[in-house]
PDB file of C-alpha atoms in Angstrom:
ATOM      1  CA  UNK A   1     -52.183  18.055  -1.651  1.00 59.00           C
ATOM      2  CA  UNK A   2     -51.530  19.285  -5.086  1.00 88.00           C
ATOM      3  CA  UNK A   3     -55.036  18.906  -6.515  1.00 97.00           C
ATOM      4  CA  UNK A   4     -57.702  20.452  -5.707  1.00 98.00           C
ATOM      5  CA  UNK A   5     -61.058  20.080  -7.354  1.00 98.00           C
ATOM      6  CA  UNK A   6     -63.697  22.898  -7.186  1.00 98.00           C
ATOM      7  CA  UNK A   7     -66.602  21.093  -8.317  1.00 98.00           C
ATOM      8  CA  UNK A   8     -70.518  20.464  -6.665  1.00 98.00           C
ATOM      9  CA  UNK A   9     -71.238  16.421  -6.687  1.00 97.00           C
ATOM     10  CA  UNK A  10     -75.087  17.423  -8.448  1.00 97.00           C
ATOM     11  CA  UNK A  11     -72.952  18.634 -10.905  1.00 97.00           C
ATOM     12  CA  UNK A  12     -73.185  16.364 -14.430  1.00 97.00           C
ATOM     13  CA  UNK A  13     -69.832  17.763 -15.522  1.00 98.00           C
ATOM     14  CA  UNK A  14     -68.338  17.615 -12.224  1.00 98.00           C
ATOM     15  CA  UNK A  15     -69.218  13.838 -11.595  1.00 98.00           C
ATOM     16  CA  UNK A  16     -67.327  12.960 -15.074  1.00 98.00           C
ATOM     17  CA  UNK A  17     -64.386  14.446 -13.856  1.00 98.00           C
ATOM     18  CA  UNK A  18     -64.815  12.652 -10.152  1.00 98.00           C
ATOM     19  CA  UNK A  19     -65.370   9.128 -12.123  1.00 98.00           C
ATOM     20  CA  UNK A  20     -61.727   9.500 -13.838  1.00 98.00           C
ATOM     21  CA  UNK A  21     -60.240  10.303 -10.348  1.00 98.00           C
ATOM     22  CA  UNK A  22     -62.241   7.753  -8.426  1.00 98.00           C
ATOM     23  CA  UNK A  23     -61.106   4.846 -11.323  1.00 98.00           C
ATOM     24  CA  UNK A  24     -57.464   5.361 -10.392  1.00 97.00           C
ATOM     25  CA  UNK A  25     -57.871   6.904  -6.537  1.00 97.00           C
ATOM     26  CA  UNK A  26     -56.195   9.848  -7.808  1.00 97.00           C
ATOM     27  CA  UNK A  27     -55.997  12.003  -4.321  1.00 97.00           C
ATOM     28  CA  UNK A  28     -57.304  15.814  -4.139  1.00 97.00           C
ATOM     29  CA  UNK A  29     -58.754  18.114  -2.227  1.00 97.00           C
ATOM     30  CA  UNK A  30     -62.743  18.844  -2.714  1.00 97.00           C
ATOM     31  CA  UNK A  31     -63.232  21.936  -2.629  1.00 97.00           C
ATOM     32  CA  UNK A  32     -67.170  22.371  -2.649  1.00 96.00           C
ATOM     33  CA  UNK A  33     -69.025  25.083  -4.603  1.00 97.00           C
ATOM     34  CA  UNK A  34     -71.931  25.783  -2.126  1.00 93.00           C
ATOM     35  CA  UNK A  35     -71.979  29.135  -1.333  1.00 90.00           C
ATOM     36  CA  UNK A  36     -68.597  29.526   0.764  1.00 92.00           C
ATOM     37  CA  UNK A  37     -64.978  30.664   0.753  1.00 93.00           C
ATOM     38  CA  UNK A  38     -64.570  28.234  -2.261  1.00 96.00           C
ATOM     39  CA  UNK A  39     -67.108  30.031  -4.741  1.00 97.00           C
ATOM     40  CA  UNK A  40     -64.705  32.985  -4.473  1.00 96.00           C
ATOM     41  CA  UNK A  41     -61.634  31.431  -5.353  1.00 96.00           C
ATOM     42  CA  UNK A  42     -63.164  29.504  -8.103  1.00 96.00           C
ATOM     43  CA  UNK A  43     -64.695  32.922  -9.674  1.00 96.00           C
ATOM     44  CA  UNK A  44     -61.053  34.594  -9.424  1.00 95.00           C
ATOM     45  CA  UNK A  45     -59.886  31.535 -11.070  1.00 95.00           C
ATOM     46  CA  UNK A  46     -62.210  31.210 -13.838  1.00 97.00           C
ATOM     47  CA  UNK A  47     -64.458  34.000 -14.594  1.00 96.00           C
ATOM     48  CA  UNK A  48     -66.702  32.206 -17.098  1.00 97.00           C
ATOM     49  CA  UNK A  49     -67.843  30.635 -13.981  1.00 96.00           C
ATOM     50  CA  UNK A  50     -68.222  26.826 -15.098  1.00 96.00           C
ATOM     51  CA  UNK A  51     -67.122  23.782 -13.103  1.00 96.00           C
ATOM     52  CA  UNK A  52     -65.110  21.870 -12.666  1.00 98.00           C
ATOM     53  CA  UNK A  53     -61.681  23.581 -12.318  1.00 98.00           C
ATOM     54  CA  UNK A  54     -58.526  21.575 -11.578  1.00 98.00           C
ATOM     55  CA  UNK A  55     -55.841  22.842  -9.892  1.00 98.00           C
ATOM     56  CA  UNK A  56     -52.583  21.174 -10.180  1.00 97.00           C
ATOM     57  CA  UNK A  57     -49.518  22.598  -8.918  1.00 93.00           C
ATOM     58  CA  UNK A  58     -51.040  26.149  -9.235  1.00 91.00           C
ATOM     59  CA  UNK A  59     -51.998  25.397 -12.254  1.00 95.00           C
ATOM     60  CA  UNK A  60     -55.455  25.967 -13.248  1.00 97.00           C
ATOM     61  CA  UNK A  61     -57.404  23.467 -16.125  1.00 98.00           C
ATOM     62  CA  UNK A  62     -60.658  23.868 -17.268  1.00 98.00           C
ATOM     63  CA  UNK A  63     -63.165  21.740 -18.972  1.00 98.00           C
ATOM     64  CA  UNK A  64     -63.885  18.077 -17.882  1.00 98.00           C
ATOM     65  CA  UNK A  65     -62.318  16.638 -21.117  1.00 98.00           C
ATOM     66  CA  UNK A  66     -59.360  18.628 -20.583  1.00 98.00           C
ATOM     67  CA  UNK A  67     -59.151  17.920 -17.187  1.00 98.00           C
ATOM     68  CA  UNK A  68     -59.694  13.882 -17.806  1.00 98.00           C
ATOM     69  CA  UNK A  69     -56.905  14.415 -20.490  1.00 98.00           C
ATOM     70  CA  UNK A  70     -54.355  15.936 -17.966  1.00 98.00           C
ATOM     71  CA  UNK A  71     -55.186  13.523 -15.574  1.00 98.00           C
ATOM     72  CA  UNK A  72     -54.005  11.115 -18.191  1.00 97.00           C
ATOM     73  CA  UNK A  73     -50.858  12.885 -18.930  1.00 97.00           C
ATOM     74  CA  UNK A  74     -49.362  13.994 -15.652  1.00 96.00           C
ATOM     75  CA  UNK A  75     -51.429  11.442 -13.153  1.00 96.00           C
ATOM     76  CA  UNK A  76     -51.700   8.218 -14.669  1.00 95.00           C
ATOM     77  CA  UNK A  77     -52.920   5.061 -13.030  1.00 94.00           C
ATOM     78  CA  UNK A  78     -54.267   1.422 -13.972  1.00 95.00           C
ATOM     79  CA  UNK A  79     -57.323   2.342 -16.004  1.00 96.00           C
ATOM     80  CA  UNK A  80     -56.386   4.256 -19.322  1.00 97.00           C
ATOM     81  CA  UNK A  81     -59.322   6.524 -19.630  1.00 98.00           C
ATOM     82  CA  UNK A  82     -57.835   7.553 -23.484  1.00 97.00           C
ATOM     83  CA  UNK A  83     -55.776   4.668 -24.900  1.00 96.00           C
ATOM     84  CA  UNK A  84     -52.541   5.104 -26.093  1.00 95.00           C
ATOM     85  CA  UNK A  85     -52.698   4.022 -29.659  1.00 96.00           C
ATOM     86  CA  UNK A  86     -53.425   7.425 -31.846  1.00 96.00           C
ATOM     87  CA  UNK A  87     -56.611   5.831 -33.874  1.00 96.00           C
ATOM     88  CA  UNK A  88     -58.311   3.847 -30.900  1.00 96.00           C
ATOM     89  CA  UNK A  89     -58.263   7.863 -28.667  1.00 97.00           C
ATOM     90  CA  UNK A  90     -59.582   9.357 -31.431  1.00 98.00           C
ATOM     91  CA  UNK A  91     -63.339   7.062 -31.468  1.00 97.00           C
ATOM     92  CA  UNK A  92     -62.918   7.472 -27.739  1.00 98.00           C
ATOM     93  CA  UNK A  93     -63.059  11.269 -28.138  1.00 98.00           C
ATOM     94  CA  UNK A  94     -65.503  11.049 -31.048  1.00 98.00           C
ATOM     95  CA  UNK A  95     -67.953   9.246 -27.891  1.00 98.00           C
ATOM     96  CA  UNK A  96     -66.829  11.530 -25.426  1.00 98.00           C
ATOM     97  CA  UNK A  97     -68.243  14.408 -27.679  1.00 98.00           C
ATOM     98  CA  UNK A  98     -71.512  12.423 -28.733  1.00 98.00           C
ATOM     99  CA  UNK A  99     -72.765  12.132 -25.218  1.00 98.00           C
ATOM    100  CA  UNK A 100     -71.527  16.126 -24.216  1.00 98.00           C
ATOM    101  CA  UNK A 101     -72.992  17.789 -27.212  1.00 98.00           C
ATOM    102  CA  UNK A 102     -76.018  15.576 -27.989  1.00 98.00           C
ATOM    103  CA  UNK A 103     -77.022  14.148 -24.973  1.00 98.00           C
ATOM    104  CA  UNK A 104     -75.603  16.169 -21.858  1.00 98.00           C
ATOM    105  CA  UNK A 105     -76.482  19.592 -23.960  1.00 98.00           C
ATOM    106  CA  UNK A 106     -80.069  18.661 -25.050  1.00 98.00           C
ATOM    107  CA  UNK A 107     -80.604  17.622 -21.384  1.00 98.00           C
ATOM    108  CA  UNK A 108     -79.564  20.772 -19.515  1.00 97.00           C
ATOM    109  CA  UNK A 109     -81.626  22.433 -22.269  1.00 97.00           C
ATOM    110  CA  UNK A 110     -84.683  21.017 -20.689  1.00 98.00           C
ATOM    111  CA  UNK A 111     -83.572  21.442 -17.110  1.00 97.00           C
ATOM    112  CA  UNK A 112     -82.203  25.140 -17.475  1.00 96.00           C
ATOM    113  CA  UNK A 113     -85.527  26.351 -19.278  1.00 97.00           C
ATOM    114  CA  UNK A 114     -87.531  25.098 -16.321  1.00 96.00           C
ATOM    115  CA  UNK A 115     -85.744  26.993 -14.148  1.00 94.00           C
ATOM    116  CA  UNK A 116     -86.277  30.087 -16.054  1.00 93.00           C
ATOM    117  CA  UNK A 117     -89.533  32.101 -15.123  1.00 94.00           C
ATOM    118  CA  UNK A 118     -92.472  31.102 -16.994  1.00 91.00           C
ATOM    119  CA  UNK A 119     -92.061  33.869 -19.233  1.00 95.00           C
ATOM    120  CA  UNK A 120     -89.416  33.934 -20.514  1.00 95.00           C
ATOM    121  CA  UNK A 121     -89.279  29.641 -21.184  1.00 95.00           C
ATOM    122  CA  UNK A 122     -88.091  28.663 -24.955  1.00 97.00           C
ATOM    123  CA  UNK A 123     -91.424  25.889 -25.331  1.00 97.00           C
ATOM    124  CA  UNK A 124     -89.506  25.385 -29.069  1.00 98.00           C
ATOM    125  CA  UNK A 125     -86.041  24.900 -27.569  1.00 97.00           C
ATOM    126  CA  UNK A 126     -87.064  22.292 -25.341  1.00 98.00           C
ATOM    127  CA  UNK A 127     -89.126  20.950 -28.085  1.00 98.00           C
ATOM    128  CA  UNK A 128     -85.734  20.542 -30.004  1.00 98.00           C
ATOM    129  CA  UNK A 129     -84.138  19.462 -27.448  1.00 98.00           C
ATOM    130  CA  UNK A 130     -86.065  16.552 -27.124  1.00 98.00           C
ATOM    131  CA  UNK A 131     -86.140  15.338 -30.397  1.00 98.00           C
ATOM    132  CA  UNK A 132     -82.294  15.941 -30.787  1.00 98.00           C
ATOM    133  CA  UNK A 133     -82.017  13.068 -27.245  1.00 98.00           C
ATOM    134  CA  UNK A 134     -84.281  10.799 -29.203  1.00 98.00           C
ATOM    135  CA  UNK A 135     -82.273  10.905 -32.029  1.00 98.00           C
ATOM    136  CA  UNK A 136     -79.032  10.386 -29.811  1.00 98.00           C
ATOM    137  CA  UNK A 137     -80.546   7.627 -27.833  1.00 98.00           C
ATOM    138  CA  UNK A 138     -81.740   5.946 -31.334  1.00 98.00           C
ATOM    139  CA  UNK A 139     -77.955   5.873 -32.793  1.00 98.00           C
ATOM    140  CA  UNK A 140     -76.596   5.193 -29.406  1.00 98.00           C
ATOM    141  CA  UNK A 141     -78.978   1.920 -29.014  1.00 98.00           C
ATOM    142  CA  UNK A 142     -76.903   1.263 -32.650  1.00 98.00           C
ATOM    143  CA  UNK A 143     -73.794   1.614 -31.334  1.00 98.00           C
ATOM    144  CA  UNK A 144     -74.159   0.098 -28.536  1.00 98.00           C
ATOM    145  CA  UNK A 145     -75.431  -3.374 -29.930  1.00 97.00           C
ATOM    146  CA  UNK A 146     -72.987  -6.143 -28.887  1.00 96.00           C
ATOM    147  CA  UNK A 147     -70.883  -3.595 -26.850  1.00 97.00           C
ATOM    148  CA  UNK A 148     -70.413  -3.635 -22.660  1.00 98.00           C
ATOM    149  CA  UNK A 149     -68.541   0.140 -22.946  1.00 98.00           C
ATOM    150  CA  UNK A 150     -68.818   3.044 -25.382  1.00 97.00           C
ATOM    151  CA  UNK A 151     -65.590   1.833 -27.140  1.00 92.00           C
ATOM    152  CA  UNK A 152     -64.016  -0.831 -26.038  1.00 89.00           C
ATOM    153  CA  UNK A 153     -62.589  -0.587 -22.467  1.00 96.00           C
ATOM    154  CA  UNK A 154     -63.945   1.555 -19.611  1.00 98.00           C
ATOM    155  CA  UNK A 155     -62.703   4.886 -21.059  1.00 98.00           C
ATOM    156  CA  UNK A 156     -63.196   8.621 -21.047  1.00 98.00           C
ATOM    157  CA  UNK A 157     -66.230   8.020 -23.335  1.00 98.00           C
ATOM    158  CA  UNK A 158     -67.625   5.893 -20.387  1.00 98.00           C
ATOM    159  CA  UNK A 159     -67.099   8.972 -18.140  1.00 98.00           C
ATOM    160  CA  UNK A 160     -69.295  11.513 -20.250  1.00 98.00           C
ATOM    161  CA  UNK A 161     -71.703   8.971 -20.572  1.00 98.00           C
ATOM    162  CA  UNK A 162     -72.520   7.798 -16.696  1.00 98.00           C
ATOM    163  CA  UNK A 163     -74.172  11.290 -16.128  1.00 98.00           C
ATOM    164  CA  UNK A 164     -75.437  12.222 -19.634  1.00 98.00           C
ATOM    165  CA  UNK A 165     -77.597   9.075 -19.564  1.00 98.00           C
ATOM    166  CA  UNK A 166     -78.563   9.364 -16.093  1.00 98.00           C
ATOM    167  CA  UNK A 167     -79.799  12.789 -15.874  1.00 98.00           C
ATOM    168  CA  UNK A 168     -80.950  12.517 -19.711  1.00 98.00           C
ATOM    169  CA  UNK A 169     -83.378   9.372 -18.467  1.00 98.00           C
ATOM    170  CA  UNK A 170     -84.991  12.006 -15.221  1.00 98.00           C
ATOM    171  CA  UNK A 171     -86.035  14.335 -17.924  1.00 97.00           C
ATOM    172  CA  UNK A 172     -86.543  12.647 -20.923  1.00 98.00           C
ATOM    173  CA  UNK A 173     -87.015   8.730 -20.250  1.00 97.00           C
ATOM    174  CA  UNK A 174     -85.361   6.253 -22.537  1.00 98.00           C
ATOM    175  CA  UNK A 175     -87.918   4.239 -24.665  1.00 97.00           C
ATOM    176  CA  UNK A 176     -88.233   0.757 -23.618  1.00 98.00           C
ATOM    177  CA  UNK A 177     -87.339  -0.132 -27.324  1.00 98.00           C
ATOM    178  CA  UNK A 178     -83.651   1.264 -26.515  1.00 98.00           C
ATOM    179  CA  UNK A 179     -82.659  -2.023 -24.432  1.00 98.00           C
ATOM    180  CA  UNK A 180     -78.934  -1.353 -25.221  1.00 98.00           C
ATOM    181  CA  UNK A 181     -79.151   2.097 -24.076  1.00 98.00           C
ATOM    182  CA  UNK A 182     -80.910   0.800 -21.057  1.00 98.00           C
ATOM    183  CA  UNK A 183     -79.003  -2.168 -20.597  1.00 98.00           C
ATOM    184  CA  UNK A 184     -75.629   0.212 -20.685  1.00 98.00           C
ATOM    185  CA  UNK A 185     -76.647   2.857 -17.999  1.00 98.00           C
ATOM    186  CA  UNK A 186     -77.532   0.376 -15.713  1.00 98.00           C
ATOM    187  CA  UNK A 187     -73.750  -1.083 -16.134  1.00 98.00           C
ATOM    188  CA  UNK A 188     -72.625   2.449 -15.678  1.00 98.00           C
ATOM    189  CA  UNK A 189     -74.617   2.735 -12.561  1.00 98.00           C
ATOM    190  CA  UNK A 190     -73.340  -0.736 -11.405  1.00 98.00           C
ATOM    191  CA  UNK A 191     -69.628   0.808 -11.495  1.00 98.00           C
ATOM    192  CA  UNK A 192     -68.127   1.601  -8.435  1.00 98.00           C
ATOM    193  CA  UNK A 193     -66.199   4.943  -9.163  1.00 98.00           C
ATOM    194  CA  UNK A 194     -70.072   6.175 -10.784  1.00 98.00           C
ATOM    195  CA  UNK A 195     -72.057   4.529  -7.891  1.00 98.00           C
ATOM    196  CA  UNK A 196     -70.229   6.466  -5.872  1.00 98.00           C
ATOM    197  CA  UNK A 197     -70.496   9.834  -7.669  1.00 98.00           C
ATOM    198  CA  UNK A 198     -74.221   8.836  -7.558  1.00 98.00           C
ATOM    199  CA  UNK A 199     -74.381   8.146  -3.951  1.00 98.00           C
ATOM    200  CA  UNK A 200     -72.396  11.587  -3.276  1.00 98.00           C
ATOM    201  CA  UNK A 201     -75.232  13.766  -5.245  1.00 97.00           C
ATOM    202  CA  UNK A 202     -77.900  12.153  -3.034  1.00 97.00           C
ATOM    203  CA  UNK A 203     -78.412  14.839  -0.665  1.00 96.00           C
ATOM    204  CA  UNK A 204     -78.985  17.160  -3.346  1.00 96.00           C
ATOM    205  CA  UNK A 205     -81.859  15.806  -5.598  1.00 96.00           C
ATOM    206  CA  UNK A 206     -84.321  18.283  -3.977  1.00 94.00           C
ATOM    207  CA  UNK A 207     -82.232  21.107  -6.400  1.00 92.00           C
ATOM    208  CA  UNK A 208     -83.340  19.206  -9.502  1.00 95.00           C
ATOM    209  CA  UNK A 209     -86.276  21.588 -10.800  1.00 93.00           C
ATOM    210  CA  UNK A 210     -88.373  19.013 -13.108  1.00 93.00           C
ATOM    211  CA  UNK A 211     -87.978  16.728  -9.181  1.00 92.00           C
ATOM    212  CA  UNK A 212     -85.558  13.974  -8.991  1.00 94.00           C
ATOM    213  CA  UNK A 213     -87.294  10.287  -9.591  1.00 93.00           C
ATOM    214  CA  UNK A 214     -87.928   7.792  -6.463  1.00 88.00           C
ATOM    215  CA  UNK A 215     -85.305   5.671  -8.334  1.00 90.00           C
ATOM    216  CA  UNK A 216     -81.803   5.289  -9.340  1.00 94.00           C
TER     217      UNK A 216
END
């Protein structure tokens, strides 16, 4: 098979990249990050050691943006994750990089401090972390007024979104008063290719340190 995935399903970044592949059942090869042969190969392949890595034809790709991007490019299917027209994949980008960098950050913020001995946690950090997701969720329940997707169609966006918002909501719950925000990550539950990303990660909620909700 020429692509192989080294990724863990828990994984936020990981999932994002497994929603673009499940929308078009784009086949690979899982190769699971839990301790065995595959943690090896993955550290020779990328030393920063951050997943997901694509492999595609020996060639490696890093980054889940990137890696939605080349899946666009060289493995296209029936659902455009980045739409053609210049101006239209340049919000969808602008989205993708509103729910990575103030959302998905501000949320592993939280999560990463309390796995950190109590010592050494960063009670100001998470403090800003925290305000910076209620900021987020306060433009996104702007944004998303009057909208079913981030921008339009089911995109890339969509993809960085279906795990920012559902981890974001375990540690940091969305305010009732954000009923768009709400009302979208329950649609982006509803979707198949993320239901199944969800249902994937299931046996793995006991690794979530603040403890995974009975929910969801």
């Amino acid at each position: 098979m020429s692509l192989q995935l080294y990724a863990h399903p828990f994984s936020s970044y990981c999932q994002k990249v497994l929603i673009a592949l499940y929308e078009n059942g784009i086949p690979f090869e899982y190769r699971m990050l839990d301790g065995g042969p595959a943690n090896a190969e993955w550290e020779a392949l990328w030393p920063i050691k951050r997943f997901p890595v694509l492999i595609d034809g020996g060639r490696a790709v890093m980054e889940a943006t990137i890696i939605i991007e080349h899946l666009g490019l060289h493995h296209p299917g029936s659902v455009r994750l980045i739409p053609e027209d210049a101006r239209a994949a340049l919000d969808v980008r602008m989205m993708d990089r509103f729910f990575d960098n103030y959302v998905m950050t501000p949320m592993q913020k939280i999560v990463f401090d309390r796995i950190r001995p109590e010592t050494d946690r960063d009670p100001a950090g998470v403090a800003d972390a925290r305000k910076m997701l209620d900021t987020a969720y306060g433009w996104l329940d702007r944004a998303m007024a009057g909208r079913e997707w981030a921008d339009g169609a089911f995109s890339m966006a969509d993809c960085a979104a279906a795990p920012s918002l559902f981890y974001a909501d375990w540690v940091h719950p969305i305010d009732a008063s954000h009923a768009n925000v709400l009302a979208y990550r329950k649609r982006l539950l509803a979707r198949p290719s993320f239901a199944r990303a969800v249902d994937e990660a299931r046996p793995y909620r006991h690794f979530f340190p603040i403890g995974a909700p009975d929910r969801d």
